[in-house]
Amino acid sequence: MDNLNDALEKLKITGTECTSDKLDGCLDCLLQALGHNNTESSEKIQQSGILQLFASILNSESSCSSKVAHIVAEIAKNELMRIPCVEAGLIPPLVQLLHSKDQEVLLQTGRALGNICYDNHSLQTQLIQMGVIPILVDLLGVHSQNTSLTEMCLVAFGNLAELESSKEQFASTNVAEEIVKLFKKQTEHEKREIIFEVLAPLAENDAIKMQLVEAGLVECLLDVVQQTVNSEKDDDIAELKTSSDLMVLLLLGDESMQKLFEGGKGSVFQRVLSWLPSNNHQLQLAGALAIANFARNDGNCIHMVDSGIVQKLLDLLDRHVEDGNVTVQHAALSALRNLAIPVVNKAKMLSAGVAEEVLKFLRSEMPPVQFKLLGTLRMLIDAQAEAADQLGKNEKLVERLVEWCEAKDHAGVMGESNRLLSALIRHSKSKDVIRTIVQSGGVKHLVTMATSEHVIMQNEALVALGLIAALELQAAEHDLESARLVEVLHRLLSDERSAPEIKYNSMVLICAVMGSEPLHKEVQKLAFLDVVSKLRSHENKTVAQQASLTEQKLTVQS
């Protein structure tokens, strides 16, 4: 420690004036002391006021720059020393040193900046604003043979790529090309792992996704999958998961997804299909998620259904009915739901037995699976009267829907259950379906759904309730009264914020329920005439016309 004190004294007295040999000796002494006891030595260095001197040495680009940067890197390992390094003005000269041709200077400078800015978003943002990203990308290209330097660049990318503000700068460089080039050269797990840690945050950006696809990353990932799929080593299993997850992430970009789909003829798309029948759960999951991502536009969905993908997904689901893998169930159901969106696919998927397969998962207690199951059925029966009729008479399904309508802990499941109940009525227009839903206690949930904050759900509920009132009013009368339907309708009509279609369907429903004596009495109790007569001058003509008709009916039957 005495040597450290002497070295600090010498540096304080002579500053940048001393010869490079003497300066070198003092700096060696500092490095030795930091190696021996970092915390204590760092504090002494800071208290001595030498940090400002380091800024001058770095600015002068002297032959000692590398050692000074090394000392700063060691000091900045200590969290308490990072702010003093910033206050001493060390960041700007260090950033300038990244233009050096000396590889040792570059390495120590990168380490120093990395340690000072570690886990500090505002300092990292400052580095981005100072333009370090393009400089580091260039360094990666120029010094790709220097393992230490490439690792330093990758660690820096990993830290900076977490920040949203960095993505645009990365996208304007050739980072994708450089990283893929580097990836192709790597054979060791540890090295590839470092690259994966950079790729994951970068690939969240759509422009970079496309650049990575064009640079050939997908082919690299498919090779990794092939090399690791049959291995039982932990490293290989982890690498298989990372590679296939990253594949799926690249497919989240519309442009990159479409490029890889290649009209359904792309080799990548074909390889992904081969993952579905695999015995590896991770590959099954990635395959199903990839199909769900490819199924994000009608053209792709129609092509995939015509090429027989539905059967592959049904076979996969069938393997996971008993004690199945929940993530695989969720992913396969997501893919089926997306495929069922185009009108032309619905009948084909129904005749392929999709509804029957999906119903096998009714017993699932996992909300994510319940949510996707409900969404798939709802998409399938859209404008498919026969299927809606068949499913709507399935007591087990309807009872489960009514149960899930009360799943207050899972808003998504609750919302989808309500929407499917309504859809079964709206698309079947069947008395049998309505009776099944009434007997299972579903009516009160449709009345509650009419008060939803989402206009689309309110409207779906009102149309379904309108059909109930038109086709089976007597059977539903008691439940409609208990659920205070008439009060709900009065509120919807009185509320200025209600959408025109909500007002229209509420009035249609008022007219329909007046065929029931108890509900008619409820209507008479509330001042409906006042509310409805105001709506005759509504700006929406359909609403105004319905208001006139409703007013006449109310007047005649009052």
PDB file of C-alpha atoms in Angstrom, residues 130-337:
ATOM      1  CA  MET A 130     -22.262   9.625 -28.658  1.00  0.00           C
ATOM      2  CA  GLY A 131     -22.398   7.150 -31.569  1.00  0.00           C
ATOM      3  CA  VAL A 132     -20.628   4.109 -30.079  1.00  0.00           C
ATOM      4  CA  ILE A 133     -22.863   1.549 -31.839  1.00  0.00           C
ATOM      5  CA  PRO A 134     -21.587   2.069 -35.422  1.00  0.00           C
ATOM      6  CA  ILE A 135     -18.007   2.292 -34.080  1.00  0.00           C
ATOM      7  CA  LEU A 136     -18.353  -1.060 -32.249  1.00  0.00           C
ATOM      8  CA  VAL A 137     -19.980  -2.727 -35.266  1.00  0.00           C
ATOM      9  CA  ASP A 138     -17.021  -1.603 -37.418  1.00  0.00           C
ATOM     10  CA  LEU A 139     -14.602  -2.941 -34.792  1.00  0.00           C
ATOM     11  CA  LEU A 140     -16.337  -6.312 -34.846  1.00  0.00           C
ATOM     12  CA  GLY A 141     -15.844  -6.497 -38.616  1.00  0.00           C
ATOM     13  CA  VAL A 142     -12.221  -5.322 -38.638  1.00  0.00           C
ATOM     14  CA  HIS A 143     -11.015  -7.368 -35.644  1.00  0.00           C
ATOM     15  CA  SER A 144     -13.097 -10.529 -36.050  1.00  0.00           C
ATOM     16  CA  GLN A 145      -9.919 -12.639 -35.582  1.00  0.00           C
ATOM     17  CA  ASN A 146      -9.274 -11.164 -32.121  1.00  0.00           C
ATOM     18  CA  THR A 147     -11.349 -13.294 -29.720  1.00  0.00           C
ATOM     19  CA  SER A 148     -11.074 -10.909 -26.752  1.00  0.00           C
ATOM     20  CA  LEU A 149     -12.117  -7.909 -28.837  1.00  0.00           C
ATOM     21  CA  THR A 150     -15.045  -9.684 -30.474  1.00  0.00           C
ATOM     22  CA  GLU A 151     -16.269 -10.810 -27.050  1.00  0.00           C
ATOM     23  CA  MET A 152     -15.949  -7.247 -25.743  1.00  0.00           C
ATOM     24  CA  CYS A 153     -18.061  -5.976 -28.689  1.00  0.00           C
ATOM     25  CA  LEU A 154     -20.678  -8.686 -28.149  1.00  0.00           C
ATOM     26  CA  VAL A 155     -20.992  -7.971 -24.428  1.00  0.00           C
ATOM     27  CA  ALA A 156     -21.410  -4.268 -25.256  1.00  0.00           C
ATOM     28  CA  PHE A 157     -24.072  -5.094 -27.881  1.00  0.00           C
ATOM     29  CA  GLY A 158     -25.885  -7.300 -25.374  1.00  0.00           C
ATOM     30  CA  ASN A 159     -26.068  -4.440 -22.852  1.00  0.00           C
ATOM     31  CA  LEU A 160     -26.993  -1.721 -25.358  1.00  0.00           C
ATOM     32  CA  ALA A 161     -29.502  -3.818 -27.329  1.00  0.00           C
ATOM     33  CA  GLU A 162     -31.754  -4.001 -24.253  1.00  0.00           C
ATOM     34  CA  LEU A 163     -32.454  -0.273 -24.740  1.00  0.00           C
ATOM     35  CA  GLU A 164     -35.189   0.639 -27.208  1.00  0.00           C
ATOM     36  CA  SER A 165     -33.242   3.728 -28.330  1.00  0.00           C
ATOM     37  CA  SER A 166     -30.413   1.504 -29.609  1.00  0.00           C
ATOM     38  CA  LYS A 167     -32.499  -0.511 -32.082  1.00  0.00           C
ATOM     39  CA  GLU A 168     -32.701   2.193 -34.746  1.00  0.00           C
ATOM     40  CA  GLN A 169     -28.927   2.729 -34.656  1.00  0.00           C
ATOM     41  CA  PHE A 170     -28.249  -1.009 -34.842  1.00  0.00           C
ATOM     42  CA  ALA A 171     -30.651  -1.281 -37.800  1.00  0.00           C
ATOM     43  CA  SER A 172     -28.672   1.357 -39.704  1.00  0.00           C
ATOM     44  CA  THR A 173     -25.420  -0.691 -39.426  1.00  0.00           C
ATOM     45  CA  ASN A 174     -24.457  -4.063 -40.879  1.00  0.00           C
ATOM     46  CA  VAL A 175     -24.575  -5.660 -37.402  1.00  0.00           C
ATOM     47  CA  ALA A 176     -26.774  -8.541 -38.633  1.00  0.00           C
ATOM     48  CA  GLU A 177     -24.269  -9.513 -41.312  1.00  0.00           C
ATOM     49  CA  GLU A 178     -21.288  -9.297 -38.913  1.00  0.00           C
ATOM     50  CA  ILE A 179     -22.971 -11.314 -36.150  1.00  0.00           C
ATOM     51  CA  VAL A 180     -24.172 -14.039 -38.514  1.00  0.00           C
ATOM     52  CA  LYS A 181     -20.638 -14.243 -40.012  1.00  0.00           C
ATOM     53  CA  LEU A 182     -19.268 -14.647 -36.492  1.00  0.00           C
ATOM     54  CA  PHE A 183     -21.942 -17.215 -35.585  1.00  0.00           C
ATOM     55  CA  LYS A 184     -21.063 -19.382 -38.569  1.00  0.00           C
ATOM     56  CA  LYS A 185     -17.451 -19.578 -37.356  1.00  0.00           C
ATOM     57  CA  GLN A 186     -18.313 -20.595 -33.787  1.00  0.00           C
ATOM     58  CA  THR A 187     -18.330 -24.210 -32.743  1.00  0.00           C
ATOM     59  CA  GLU A 188     -18.118 -23.810 -28.945  1.00  0.00           C
ATOM     60  CA  HIS A 189     -21.308 -23.639 -26.873  1.00  0.00           C
ATOM     61  CA  GLU A 190     -20.066 -20.781 -24.674  1.00  0.00           C
ATOM     62  CA  LYS A 191     -19.181 -18.577 -27.647  1.00  0.00           C
ATOM     63  CA  ARG A 192     -22.490 -19.246 -29.378  1.00  0.00           C
ATOM     64  CA  GLU A 193     -24.310 -18.515 -26.130  1.00  0.00           C
ATOM     65  CA  ILE A 194     -22.780 -15.014 -26.021  1.00  0.00           C
ATOM     66  CA  ILE A 195     -23.989 -14.409 -29.589  1.00  0.00           C
ATOM     67  CA  PHE A 196     -27.484 -15.701 -28.764  1.00  0.00           C
ATOM     68  CA  GLU A 197     -27.683 -13.218 -25.877  1.00  0.00           C
ATOM     69  CA  VAL A 198     -27.132 -10.401 -28.380  1.00  0.00           C
ATOM     70  CA  LEU A 199     -29.427 -11.799 -31.065  1.00  0.00           C
ATOM     71  CA  ALA A 200     -32.501 -12.157 -28.838  1.00  0.00           C
ATOM     72  CA  PRO A 201     -32.916  -8.429 -27.985  1.00  0.00           C
ATOM     73  CA  LEU A 202     -31.825  -7.320 -31.483  1.00  0.00           C
ATOM     74  CA  ALA A 203     -34.358  -9.625 -33.153  1.00  0.00           C
ATOM     75  CA  GLU A 204     -37.203  -7.853 -31.366  1.00  0.00           C
ATOM     76  CA  ASN A 205     -36.841  -5.092 -33.969  1.00  0.00           C
ATOM     77  CA  ASP A 206     -38.673  -5.811 -37.244  1.00  0.00           C
ATOM     78  CA  ALA A 207     -36.059  -4.166 -39.487  1.00  0.00           C
ATOM     79  CA  ILE A 208     -33.261  -6.164 -37.812  1.00  0.00           C
ATOM     80  CA  LYS A 209     -35.355  -9.372 -38.055  1.00  0.00           C
ATOM     81  CA  MET A 210     -35.378  -8.929 -41.820  1.00  0.00           C
ATOM     82  CA  GLN A 211     -31.628  -8.161 -41.922  1.00  0.00           C
ATOM     83  CA  LEU A 212     -30.896 -11.317 -39.888  1.00  0.00           C
ATOM     84  CA  VAL A 213     -33.046 -13.418 -42.225  1.00  0.00           C
ATOM     85  CA  GLU A 214     -31.269 -11.956 -45.261  1.00  0.00           C
ATOM     86  CA  ALA A 215     -27.868 -12.560 -43.636  1.00  0.00           C
ATOM     87  CA  GLY A 216     -28.684 -16.292 -43.371  1.00  0.00           C
ATOM     88  CA  LEU A 217     -29.322 -16.632 -39.639  1.00  0.00           C
ATOM     89  CA  VAL A 218     -32.277 -18.986 -40.119  1.00  0.00           C
ATOM     90  CA  GLU A 219     -30.151 -21.539 -41.970  1.00  0.00           C
ATOM     91  CA  CYS A 220     -27.617 -21.389 -39.101  1.00  0.00           C
ATOM     92  CA  LEU A 221     -30.385 -21.953 -36.547  1.00  0.00           C
ATOM     93  CA  LEU A 222     -31.798 -24.902 -38.507  1.00  0.00           C
ATOM     94  CA  ASP A 223     -28.308 -26.442 -38.566  1.00  0.00           C
ATOM     95  CA  VAL A 224     -28.033 -26.042 -34.778  1.00  0.00           C
ATOM     96  CA  VAL A 225     -31.432 -27.722 -34.364  1.00  0.00           C
ATOM     97  CA  GLN A 226     -30.324 -30.636 -36.549  1.00  0.00           C
ATOM     98  CA  GLN A 227     -27.057 -31.022 -34.609  1.00  0.00           C
ATOM     99  CA  THR A 228     -28.688 -30.962 -31.168  1.00  0.00           C
ATOM    100  CA  VAL A 229     -32.125 -32.570 -31.617  1.00  0.00           C
ATOM    101  CA  ASN A 230     -31.144 -36.096 -30.583  1.00  0.00           C
ATOM    102  CA  SER A 231     -28.655 -35.135 -27.883  1.00  0.00           C
ATOM    103  CA  GLU A 232     -29.312 -35.562 -24.173  1.00  0.00           C
ATOM    104  CA  LYS A 233     -26.522 -33.193 -23.065  1.00  0.00           C
ATOM    105  CA  ASP A 234     -27.770 -30.179 -21.095  1.00  0.00           C
ATOM    106  CA  ASP A 235     -25.802 -27.754 -23.305  1.00  0.00           C
ATOM    107  CA  ASP A 236     -27.328 -29.179 -26.471  1.00  0.00           C
ATOM    108  CA  ILE A 237     -30.860 -29.169 -25.031  1.00  0.00           C
ATOM    109  CA  ALA A 238     -30.431 -25.500 -24.036  1.00  0.00           C
ATOM    110  CA  GLU A 239     -29.053 -24.620 -27.470  1.00  0.00           C
ATOM    111  CA  LEU A 240     -31.926 -26.402 -29.233  1.00  0.00           C
ATOM    112  CA  LYS A 241     -34.409 -24.359 -27.189  1.00  0.00           C
ATOM    113  CA  THR A 242     -32.603 -21.062 -27.830  1.00  0.00           C
ATOM    114  CA  SER A 243     -32.307 -21.716 -31.582  1.00  0.00           C
ATOM    115  CA  SER A 244     -35.926 -22.752 -32.075  1.00  0.00           C
ATOM    116  CA  ASP A 245     -37.212 -19.883 -29.882  1.00  0.00           C
ATOM    117  CA  LEU A 246     -35.169 -17.420 -31.939  1.00  0.00           C
ATOM    118  CA  MET A 247     -36.600 -18.921 -35.147  1.00  0.00           C
ATOM    119  CA  VAL A 248     -40.110 -18.245 -33.860  1.00  0.00           C
ATOM    120  CA  LEU A 249     -39.119 -14.696 -32.858  1.00  0.00           C
ATOM    121  CA  LEU A 250     -37.883 -13.988 -36.409  1.00  0.00           C
ATOM    122  CA  LEU A 251     -41.301 -15.058 -37.720  1.00  0.00           C
ATOM    123  CA  LEU A 252     -43.053 -12.384 -35.654  1.00  0.00           C
ATOM    124  CA  GLY A 253     -42.063  -9.738 -38.217  1.00  0.00           C
ATOM    125  CA  ASP A 254     -44.533  -9.571 -41.126  1.00  0.00           C
ATOM    126  CA  GLU A 255     -41.841  -9.025 -43.744  1.00  0.00           C
ATOM    127  CA  SER A 256     -39.419 -11.655 -42.408  1.00  0.00           C
ATOM    128  CA  MET A 257     -42.280 -14.162 -41.958  1.00  0.00           C
ATOM    129  CA  GLN A 258     -43.485 -13.678 -45.545  1.00  0.00           C
ATOM    130  CA  LYS A 259     -39.954 -14.013 -46.930  1.00  0.00           C
ATOM    131  CA  LEU A 260     -39.487 -17.342 -45.122  1.00  0.00           C
ATOM    132  CA  PHE A 261     -42.948 -18.618 -46.131  1.00  0.00           C
ATOM    133  CA  GLU A 262     -42.128 -18.169 -49.841  1.00  0.00           C
ATOM    134  CA  GLY A 263     -45.681 -19.000 -50.900  1.00  0.00           C
ATOM    135  CA  GLY A 264     -45.588 -22.182 -48.802  1.00  0.00           C
ATOM    136  CA  LYS A 265     -42.700 -23.554 -50.856  1.00  0.00           C
ATOM    137  CA  GLY A 266     -39.863 -22.162 -48.719  1.00  0.00           C
ATOM    138  CA  SER A 267     -37.356 -24.706 -47.391  1.00  0.00           C
ATOM    139  CA  VAL A 268     -37.580 -23.084 -43.945  1.00  0.00           C
ATOM    140  CA  PHE A 269     -41.359 -23.520 -43.885  1.00  0.00           C
ATOM    141  CA  GLN A 270     -40.982 -27.175 -44.945  1.00  0.00           C
ATOM    142  CA  ARG A 271     -38.371 -27.833 -42.222  1.00  0.00           C
ATOM    143  CA  VAL A 272     -40.612 -26.290 -39.585  1.00  0.00           C
ATOM    144  CA  LEU A 273     -43.462 -28.587 -40.690  1.00  0.00           C
ATOM    145  CA  SER A 274     -41.245 -31.583 -40.048  1.00  0.00           C
ATOM    146  CA  TRP A 275     -40.956 -30.509 -36.397  1.00  0.00           C
ATOM    147  CA  LEU A 276     -44.648 -31.194 -35.665  1.00  0.00           C
ATOM    148  CA  PRO A 277     -44.418 -35.014 -35.718  1.00  0.00           C
ATOM    149  CA  SER A 278     -41.093 -34.924 -33.821  1.00  0.00           C
ATOM    150  CA  ASN A 279     -40.851 -36.634 -30.413  1.00  0.00           C
ATOM    151  CA  ASN A 280     -39.077 -33.601 -28.980  1.00  0.00           C
ATOM    152  CA  HIS A 281     -41.497 -31.321 -27.069  1.00  0.00           C
ATOM    153  CA  GLN A 282     -39.382 -28.232 -27.712  1.00  0.00           C
ATOM    154  CA  LEU A 283     -39.494 -28.823 -31.467  1.00  0.00           C
ATOM    155  CA  GLN A 284     -43.221 -29.595 -31.399  1.00  0.00           C
ATOM    156  CA  LEU A 285     -43.769 -26.311 -29.545  1.00  0.00           C
ATOM    157  CA  ALA A 286     -41.579 -24.280 -31.907  1.00  0.00           C
ATOM    158  CA  GLY A 287     -43.213 -25.933 -34.939  1.00  0.00           C
ATOM    159  CA  ALA A 288     -46.742 -25.104 -33.741  1.00  0.00           C
ATOM    160  CA  LEU A 289     -45.766 -21.527 -32.820  1.00  0.00           C
ATOM    161  CA  ALA A 290     -44.113 -21.091 -36.215  1.00  0.00           C
ATOM    162  CA  ILE A 291     -47.308 -22.290 -37.979  1.00  0.00           C
ATOM    163  CA  ALA A 292     -49.336 -19.840 -35.825  1.00  0.00           C
ATOM    164  CA  ASN A 293     -46.981 -17.050 -36.962  1.00  0.00           C
ATOM    165  CA  PHE A 294     -47.129 -18.069 -40.629  1.00  0.00           C
ATOM    166  CA  ALA A 295     -50.939 -18.048 -40.247  1.00  0.00           C
ATOM    167  CA  ARG A 296     -51.117 -14.290 -39.834  1.00  0.00           C
ATOM    168  CA  ASN A 297     -52.656 -13.475 -43.193  1.00  0.00           C
ATOM    169  CA  ASP A 298     -55.508 -15.047 -45.150  1.00  0.00           C
ATOM    170  CA  GLY A 299     -53.414 -16.101 -48.148  1.00  0.00           C
ATOM    171  CA  ASN A 300     -50.994 -18.128 -46.023  1.00  0.00           C
ATOM    172  CA  CYS A 301     -53.855 -19.649 -43.988  1.00  0.00           C
ATOM    173  CA  ILE A 302     -55.748 -20.790 -47.088  1.00  0.00           C
ATOM    174  CA  HIS A 303     -52.598 -22.292 -48.610  1.00  0.00           C
ATOM    175  CA  MET A 304     -51.721 -24.136 -45.387  1.00  0.00           C
ATOM    176  CA  VAL A 305     -55.197 -25.611 -44.911  1.00  0.00           C
ATOM    177  CA  ASP A 306     -55.229 -26.758 -48.549  1.00  0.00           C
ATOM    178  CA  SER A 307     -51.831 -28.401 -48.101  1.00  0.00           C
ATOM    179  CA  GLY A 308     -52.993 -30.558 -45.165  1.00  0.00           C
ATOM    180  CA  ILE A 309     -51.458 -28.837 -42.158  1.00  0.00           C
ATOM    181  CA  VAL A 310     -54.645 -29.175 -40.104  1.00  0.00           C
ATOM    182  CA  GLN A 311     -54.252 -32.952 -39.836  1.00  0.00           C
ATOM    183  CA  LYS A 312     -50.639 -32.557 -38.651  1.00  0.00           C
ATOM    184  CA  LEU A 313     -51.800 -30.181 -35.900  1.00  0.00           C
ATOM    185  CA  LEU A 314     -54.653 -32.519 -34.913  1.00  0.00           C
ATOM    186  CA  ASP A 315     -52.230 -35.445 -34.694  1.00  0.00           C
ATOM    187  CA  LEU A 316     -49.952 -33.330 -32.509  1.00  0.00           C
ATOM    188  CA  LEU A 317     -52.829 -32.315 -30.211  1.00  0.00           C
ATOM    189  CA  ASP A 318     -53.970 -35.907 -29.963  1.00  0.00           C
ATOM    190  CA  ARG A 319     -50.591 -36.828 -28.492  1.00  0.00           C
ATOM    191  CA  HIS A 320     -51.122 -34.257 -25.742  1.00  0.00           C
ATOM    192  CA  VAL A 321     -54.684 -34.938 -24.587  1.00  0.00           C
ATOM    193  CA  GLU A 322     -53.795 -37.076 -21.568  1.00  0.00           C
ATOM    194  CA  ASP A 323     -51.364 -35.279 -19.206  1.00  0.00           C
ATOM    195  CA  GLY A 324     -50.125 -33.358 -22.210  1.00  0.00           C
ATOM    196  CA  ASN A 325     -47.609 -30.563 -22.436  1.00  0.00           C
ATOM    197  CA  VAL A 326     -49.571 -27.344 -21.787  1.00  0.00           C
ATOM    198  CA  THR A 327     -47.313 -25.119 -23.887  1.00  0.00           C
ATOM    199  CA  VAL A 328     -47.659 -27.465 -26.883  1.00  0.00           C
ATOM    200  CA  GLN A 329     -51.466 -27.588 -26.440  1.00  0.00           C
ATOM    201  CA  HIS A 330     -51.579 -23.777 -26.288  1.00  0.00           C
ATOM    202  CA  ALA A 331     -49.376 -23.365 -29.372  1.00  0.00           C
ATOM    203  CA  ALA A 332     -51.262 -25.921 -31.498  1.00  0.00           C
ATOM    204  CA  LEU A 333     -54.620 -24.372 -30.557  1.00  0.00           C
ATOM    205  CA  SER A 334     -53.210 -20.903 -31.423  1.00  0.00           C
ATOM    206  CA  ALA A 335     -52.261 -22.191 -34.865  1.00  0.00           C
ATOM    207  CA  LEU A 336     -55.716 -23.737 -35.423  1.00  0.00           C
ATOM    208  CA  ARG A 337     -57.441 -20.551 -34.265  1.00  0.00           C
TER     209      ARG A 337
END
